[in-house]
CSV table of C-alpha atoms and ligand atoms in Angstrom, one decimal:
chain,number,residue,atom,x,y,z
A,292,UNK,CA,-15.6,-2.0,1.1
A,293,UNK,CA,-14.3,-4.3,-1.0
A,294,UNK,CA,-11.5,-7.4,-0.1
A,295,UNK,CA,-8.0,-8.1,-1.1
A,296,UNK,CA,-5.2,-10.1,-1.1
A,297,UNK,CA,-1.5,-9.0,-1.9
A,298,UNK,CA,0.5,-11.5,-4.5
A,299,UNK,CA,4.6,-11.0,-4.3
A,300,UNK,CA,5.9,-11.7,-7.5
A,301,UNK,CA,9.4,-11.0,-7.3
A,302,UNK,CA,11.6,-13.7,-7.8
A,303,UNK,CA,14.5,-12.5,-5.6
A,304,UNK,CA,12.3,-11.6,-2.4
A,305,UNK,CA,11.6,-14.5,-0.8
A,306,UNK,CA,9.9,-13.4,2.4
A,307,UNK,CA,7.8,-10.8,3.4
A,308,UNK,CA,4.3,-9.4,4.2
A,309,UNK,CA,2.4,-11.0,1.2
A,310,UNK,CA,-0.4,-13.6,1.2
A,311,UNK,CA,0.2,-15.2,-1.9
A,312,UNK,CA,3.9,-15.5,-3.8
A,313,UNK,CA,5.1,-16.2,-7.2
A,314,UNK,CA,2.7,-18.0,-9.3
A,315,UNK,CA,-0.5,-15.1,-10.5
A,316,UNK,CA,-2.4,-17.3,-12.5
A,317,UNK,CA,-2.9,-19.8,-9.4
A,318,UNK,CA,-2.9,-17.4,-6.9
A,319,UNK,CA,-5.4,-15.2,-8.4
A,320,UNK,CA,-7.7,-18.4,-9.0
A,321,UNK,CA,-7.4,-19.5,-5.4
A,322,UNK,CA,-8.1,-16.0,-4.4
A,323,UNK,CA,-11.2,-15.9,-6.5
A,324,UNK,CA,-12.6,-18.7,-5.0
A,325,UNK,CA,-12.4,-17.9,-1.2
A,326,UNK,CA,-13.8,-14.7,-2.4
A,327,UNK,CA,-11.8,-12.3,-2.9
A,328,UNK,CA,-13.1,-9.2,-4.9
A,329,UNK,CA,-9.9,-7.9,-5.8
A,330,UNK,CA,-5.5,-8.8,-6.2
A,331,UNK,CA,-3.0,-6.2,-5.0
A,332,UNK,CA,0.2,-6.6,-7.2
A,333,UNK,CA,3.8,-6.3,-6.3
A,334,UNK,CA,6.3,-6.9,-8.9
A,335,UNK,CA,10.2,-5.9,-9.6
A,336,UNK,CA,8.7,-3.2,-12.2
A,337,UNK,CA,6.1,-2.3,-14.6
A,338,UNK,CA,6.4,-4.6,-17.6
A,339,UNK,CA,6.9,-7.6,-15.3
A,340,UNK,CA,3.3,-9.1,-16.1
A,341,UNK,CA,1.8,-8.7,-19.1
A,342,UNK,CA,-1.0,-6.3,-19.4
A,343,UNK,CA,-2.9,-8.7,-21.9
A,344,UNK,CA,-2.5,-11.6,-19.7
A,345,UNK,CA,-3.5,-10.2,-16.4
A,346,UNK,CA,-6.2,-7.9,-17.9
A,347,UNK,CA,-7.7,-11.3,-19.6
A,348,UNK,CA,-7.3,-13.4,-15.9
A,349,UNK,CA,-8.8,-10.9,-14.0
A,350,UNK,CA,-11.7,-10.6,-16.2
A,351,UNK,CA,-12.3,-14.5,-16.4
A,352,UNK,CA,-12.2,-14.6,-12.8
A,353,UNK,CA,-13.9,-11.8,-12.0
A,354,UNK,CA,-11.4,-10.0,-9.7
A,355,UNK,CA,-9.8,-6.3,-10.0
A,356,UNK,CA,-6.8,-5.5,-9.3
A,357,UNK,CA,-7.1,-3.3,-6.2
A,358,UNK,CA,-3.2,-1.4,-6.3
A,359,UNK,CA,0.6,-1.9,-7.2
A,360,UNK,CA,3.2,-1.6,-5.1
A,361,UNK,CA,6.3,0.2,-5.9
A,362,UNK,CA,8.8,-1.3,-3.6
A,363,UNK,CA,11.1,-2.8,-5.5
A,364,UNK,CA,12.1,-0.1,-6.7
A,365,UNK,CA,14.0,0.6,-3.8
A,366,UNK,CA,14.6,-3.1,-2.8
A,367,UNK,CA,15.9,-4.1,-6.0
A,368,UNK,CA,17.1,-0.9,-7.7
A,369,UNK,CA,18.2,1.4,-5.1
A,370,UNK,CA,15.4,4.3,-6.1
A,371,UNK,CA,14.1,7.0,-3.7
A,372,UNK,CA,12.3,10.1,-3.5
A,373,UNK,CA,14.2,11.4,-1.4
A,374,UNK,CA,18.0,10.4,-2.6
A,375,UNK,CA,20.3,13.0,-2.0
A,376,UNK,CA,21.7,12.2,-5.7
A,377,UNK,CA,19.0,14.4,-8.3
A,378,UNK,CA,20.2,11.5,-10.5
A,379,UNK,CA,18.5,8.7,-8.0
A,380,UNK,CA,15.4,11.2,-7.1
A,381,UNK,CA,14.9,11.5,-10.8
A,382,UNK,CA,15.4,7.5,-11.8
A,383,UNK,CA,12.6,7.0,-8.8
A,384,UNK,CA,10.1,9.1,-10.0
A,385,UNK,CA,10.5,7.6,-13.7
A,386,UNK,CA,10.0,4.2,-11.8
A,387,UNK,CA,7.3,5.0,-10.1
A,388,UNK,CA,5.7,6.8,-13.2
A,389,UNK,CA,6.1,3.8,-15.3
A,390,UNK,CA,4.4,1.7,-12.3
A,391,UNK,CA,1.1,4.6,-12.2
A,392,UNK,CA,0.9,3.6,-15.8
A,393,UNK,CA,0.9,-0.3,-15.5
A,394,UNK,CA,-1.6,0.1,-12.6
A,395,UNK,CA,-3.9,2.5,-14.7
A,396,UNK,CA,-4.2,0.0,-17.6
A,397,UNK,CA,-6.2,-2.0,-15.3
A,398,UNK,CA,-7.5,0.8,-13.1
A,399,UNK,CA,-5.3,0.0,-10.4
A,400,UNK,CA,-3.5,3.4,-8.1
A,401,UNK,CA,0.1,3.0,-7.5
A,402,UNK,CA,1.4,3.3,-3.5
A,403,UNK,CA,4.4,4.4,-2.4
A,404,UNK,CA,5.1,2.8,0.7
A,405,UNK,CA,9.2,2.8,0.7
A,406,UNK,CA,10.1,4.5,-2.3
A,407,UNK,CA,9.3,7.6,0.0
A,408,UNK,CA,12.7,7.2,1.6
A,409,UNK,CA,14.4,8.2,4.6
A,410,UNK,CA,15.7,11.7,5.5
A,411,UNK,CA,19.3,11.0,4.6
A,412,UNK,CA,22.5,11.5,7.0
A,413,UNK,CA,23.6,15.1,7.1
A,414,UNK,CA,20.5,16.4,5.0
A,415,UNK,CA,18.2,18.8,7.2
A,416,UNK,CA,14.6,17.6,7.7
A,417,UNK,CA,13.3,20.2,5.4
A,418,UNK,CA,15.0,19.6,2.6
A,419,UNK,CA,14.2,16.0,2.3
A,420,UNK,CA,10.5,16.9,2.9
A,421,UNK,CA,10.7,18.9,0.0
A,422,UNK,CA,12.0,16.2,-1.9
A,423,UNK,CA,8.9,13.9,-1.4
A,424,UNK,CA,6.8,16.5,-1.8
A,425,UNK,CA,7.7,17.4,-5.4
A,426,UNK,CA,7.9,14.0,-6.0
A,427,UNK,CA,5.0,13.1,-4.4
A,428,UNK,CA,3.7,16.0,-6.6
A,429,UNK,CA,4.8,15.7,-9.9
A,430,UNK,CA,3.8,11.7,-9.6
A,431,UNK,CA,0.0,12.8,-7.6
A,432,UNK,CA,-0.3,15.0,-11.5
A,433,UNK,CA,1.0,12.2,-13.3
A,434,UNK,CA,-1.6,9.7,-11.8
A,435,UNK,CA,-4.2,12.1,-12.3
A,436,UNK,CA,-3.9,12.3,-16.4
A,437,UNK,CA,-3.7,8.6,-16.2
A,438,UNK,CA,-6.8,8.5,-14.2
A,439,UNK,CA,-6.1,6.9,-11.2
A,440,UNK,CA,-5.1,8.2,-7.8
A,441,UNK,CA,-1.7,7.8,-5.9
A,442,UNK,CA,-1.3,6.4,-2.8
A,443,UNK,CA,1.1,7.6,0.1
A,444,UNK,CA,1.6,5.4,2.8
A,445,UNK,CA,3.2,6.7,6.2
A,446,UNK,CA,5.3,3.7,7.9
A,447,UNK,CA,6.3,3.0,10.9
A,448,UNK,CA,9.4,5.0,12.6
A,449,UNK,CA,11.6,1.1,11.9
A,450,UNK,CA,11.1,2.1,8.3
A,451,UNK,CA,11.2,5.7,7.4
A,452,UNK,CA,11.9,8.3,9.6
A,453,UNK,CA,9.5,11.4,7.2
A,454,UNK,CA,5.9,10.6,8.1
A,455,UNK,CA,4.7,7.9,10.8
A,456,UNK,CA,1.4,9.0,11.6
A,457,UNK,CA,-1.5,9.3,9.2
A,458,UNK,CA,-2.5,13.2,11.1
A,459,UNK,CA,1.2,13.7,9.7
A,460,UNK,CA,0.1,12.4,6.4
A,461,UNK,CA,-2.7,14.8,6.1
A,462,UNK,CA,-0.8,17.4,6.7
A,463,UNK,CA,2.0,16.8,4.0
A,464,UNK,CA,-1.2,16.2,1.5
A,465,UNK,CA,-3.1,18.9,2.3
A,466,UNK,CA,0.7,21.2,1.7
A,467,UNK,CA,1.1,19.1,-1.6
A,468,UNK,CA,-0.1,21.4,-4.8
A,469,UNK,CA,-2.0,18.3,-6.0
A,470,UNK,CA,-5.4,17.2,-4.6
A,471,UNK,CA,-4.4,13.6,-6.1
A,472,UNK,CA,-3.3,11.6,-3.3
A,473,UNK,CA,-4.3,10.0,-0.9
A,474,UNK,CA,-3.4,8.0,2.2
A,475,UNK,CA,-2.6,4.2,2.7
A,476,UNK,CA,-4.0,3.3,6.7
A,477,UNK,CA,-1.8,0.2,7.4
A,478,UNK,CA,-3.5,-1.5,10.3
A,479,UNK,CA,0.3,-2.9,11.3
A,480,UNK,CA,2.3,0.3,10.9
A,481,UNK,CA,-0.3,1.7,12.5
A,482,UNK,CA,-0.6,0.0,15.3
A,483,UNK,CA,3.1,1.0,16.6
A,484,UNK,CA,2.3,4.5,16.0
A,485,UNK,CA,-1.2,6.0,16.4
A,486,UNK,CA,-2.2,6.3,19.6
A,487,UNK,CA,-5.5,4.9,18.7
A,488,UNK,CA,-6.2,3.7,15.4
A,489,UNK,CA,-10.1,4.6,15.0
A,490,UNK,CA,-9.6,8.2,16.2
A,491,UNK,CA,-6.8,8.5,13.1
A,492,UNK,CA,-8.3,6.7,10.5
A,493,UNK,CA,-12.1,9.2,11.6
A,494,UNK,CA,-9.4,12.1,11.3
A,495,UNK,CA,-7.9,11.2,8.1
A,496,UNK,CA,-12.0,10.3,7.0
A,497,UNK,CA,-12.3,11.0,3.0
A,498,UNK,CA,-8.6,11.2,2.5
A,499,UNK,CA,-7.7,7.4,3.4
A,500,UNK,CA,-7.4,5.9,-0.1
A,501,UNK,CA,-6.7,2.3,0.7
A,502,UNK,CA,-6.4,0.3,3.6
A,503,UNK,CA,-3.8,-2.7,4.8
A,504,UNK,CA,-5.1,-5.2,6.5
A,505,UNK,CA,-2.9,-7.0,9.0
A,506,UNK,CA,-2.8,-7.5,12.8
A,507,UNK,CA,-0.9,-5.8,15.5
A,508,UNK,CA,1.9,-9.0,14.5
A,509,UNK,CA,1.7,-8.3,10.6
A,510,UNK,CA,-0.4,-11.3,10.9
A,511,UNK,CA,-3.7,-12.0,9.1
A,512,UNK,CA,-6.3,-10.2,10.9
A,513,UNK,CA,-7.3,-12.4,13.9
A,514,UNK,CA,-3.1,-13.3,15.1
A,515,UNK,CA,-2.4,-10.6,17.0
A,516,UNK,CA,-4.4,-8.2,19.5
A,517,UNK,CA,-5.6,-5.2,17.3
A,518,UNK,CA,-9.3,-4.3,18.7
A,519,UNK,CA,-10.7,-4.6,15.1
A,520,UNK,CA,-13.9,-4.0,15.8
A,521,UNK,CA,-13.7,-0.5,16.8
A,522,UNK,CA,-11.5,0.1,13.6
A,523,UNK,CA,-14.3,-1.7,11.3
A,524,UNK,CA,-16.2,0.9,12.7
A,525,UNK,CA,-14.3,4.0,12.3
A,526,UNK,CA,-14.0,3.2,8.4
A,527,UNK,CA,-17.6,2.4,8.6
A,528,UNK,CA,-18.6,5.6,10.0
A,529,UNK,CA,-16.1,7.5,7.4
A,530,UNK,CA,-17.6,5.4,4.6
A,531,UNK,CA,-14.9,4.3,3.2
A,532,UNK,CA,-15.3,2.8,0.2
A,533,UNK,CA,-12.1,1.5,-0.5
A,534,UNK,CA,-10.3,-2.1,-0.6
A,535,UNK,CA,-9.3,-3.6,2.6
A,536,UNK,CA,-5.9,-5.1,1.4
A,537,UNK,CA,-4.4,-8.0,3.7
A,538,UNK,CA,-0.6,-7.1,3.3
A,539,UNK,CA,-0.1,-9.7,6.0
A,540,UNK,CA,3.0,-12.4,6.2
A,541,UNK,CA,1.3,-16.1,5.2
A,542,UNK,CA,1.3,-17.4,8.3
A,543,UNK,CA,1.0,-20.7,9.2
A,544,UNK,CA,0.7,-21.1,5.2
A,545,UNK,CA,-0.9,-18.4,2.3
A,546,UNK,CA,-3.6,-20.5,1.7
A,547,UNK,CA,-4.4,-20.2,5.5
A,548,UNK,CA,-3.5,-16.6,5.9
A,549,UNK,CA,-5.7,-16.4,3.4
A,550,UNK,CA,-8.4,-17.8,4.6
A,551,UNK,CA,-8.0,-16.3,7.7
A,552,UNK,CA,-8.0,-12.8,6.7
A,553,UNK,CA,-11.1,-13.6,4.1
A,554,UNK,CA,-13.0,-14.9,7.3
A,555,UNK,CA,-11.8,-12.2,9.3
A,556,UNK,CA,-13.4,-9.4,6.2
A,557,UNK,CA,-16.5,-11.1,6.4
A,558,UNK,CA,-16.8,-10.9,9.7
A,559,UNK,CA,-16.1,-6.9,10.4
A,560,UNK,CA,-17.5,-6.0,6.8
A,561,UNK,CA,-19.9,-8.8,5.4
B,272,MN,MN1,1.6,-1.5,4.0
């Protein structure tokens, strides 16, 4: 398993659950020397860092870039999967498209986390199920000629009401006509949901793709009461191979949240 830390670098969201904010090239240095073996990216779209810049930083530093995350596509431009506009659908899966490619260039998957949507008022269930999964589809074949897997994330019921619970997940994967994605086990959003977090993640087993790493509190690992060493051991036993991703809010400070949560890998994983 290998460790990493989430850098925001979007200039208009100014809080949220992201270690390290704003500023790559000192971010991704300070996270090289606590450790880190990899950088999870979120930025306001795909040509927002320059491939020849990062690709050179993370090579002097030795660090990969573990994922992308496609949330501001909805934060910032108003894109889902699961719009009831074909207009928005379609403007979301061109976001998210150009996002699978900027990730690629460095070998990184894409996740969609909220881009997924919500099952809009007065649309059945069904129908916006379908939605994701054509879009979850088309994107899942997209990734694959790009060489890189996608990642679906199921969030808490605060945040989308389509899939919650990573059994839920598996399901909509396994009814997906791609074998391309795979599932994002948030350790926060999971902790509202699951009714026990090591039984899911041993159920999901070779399907979980990446992993967030945050306490029951969105916390580093360590803040709040998740029982982290029976989860250790559930990915452990599944041998997941995977990064372990602390999308965690900086608390007290990023460079302490980030210590924390690099402490907190070695201990369950070292
Ligand atoms: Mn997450």
């Amino acid at each position: 398993m290998k460790s990493c830390v989430t850098i925001a670098l979007v200039p208009s969201i100014t809080s949220g659950p992201w270690i390290y904010w704003n500023d790559l090239e000192a971010s991704a240095r300070k996270a090289a020397a606590l450790g880190f073996a990899g950088i999870e990216l979120f930025t306001a779209s795909a040509d927002a860092v320059s491939f020849d810049s990062l690709s050179a930083l993370t090579q002097e530093l030795g660090l990969s870039v573990g994922a992308v995350g496609t949330g501001a596509g909805k934060v910032i431009h108003g894109l889902t999967l699961t719009d009831p506009d074909p207009a928005i659908r379609a403007g979301a899966v061109t976001y998210i498209q150009d996002m699978i490619s900027f990730g690629a260039s460095v070998g990184a998957p894409a996740i969609i986390g909220s881009m997924q949507g919500n099952v809009p008022n007065g649309i059945d269930r069904e129908r916006a199920m379908d939605w994701l999964a054509k879009g979850l589809t088309t994107l899942g074949d997209f990734a694959e000629t790009n060489g890189v897997t996608l990642i679906y994330e199921p969030l808490n019921r605060y945040e989308t009401n389509l899939i919650n619970r990573l059994d839920d997940g598996v399901a909509l994967l396994h009814s997906l006509n791609t074998r391309n994605v795979r599932l994002l086990a948030d350790l926060f959003h999971m902790n509202i949901e699951e009714a026990s977090l090591s039984d899911s993640i041993r159920r999901a087993g070779s399907l979980i793709g990446h992993v967030h790493f945050a306490d029951s509190n969105r916390g580093p690992i360590g803040m709040g009461h998740t029982a982290m060493t029976a989860v250790a051991q559930a990915l452990i036993d599944i041998d997941y191979q995977g990064y372990i991703s602390a999308e965690a809010f900086p608390l007290p400070t990023p460079d302490e949240a980030a210590q924390q949560t690099i402490q907190s890998f070695n201990q369950y994983f070292g």
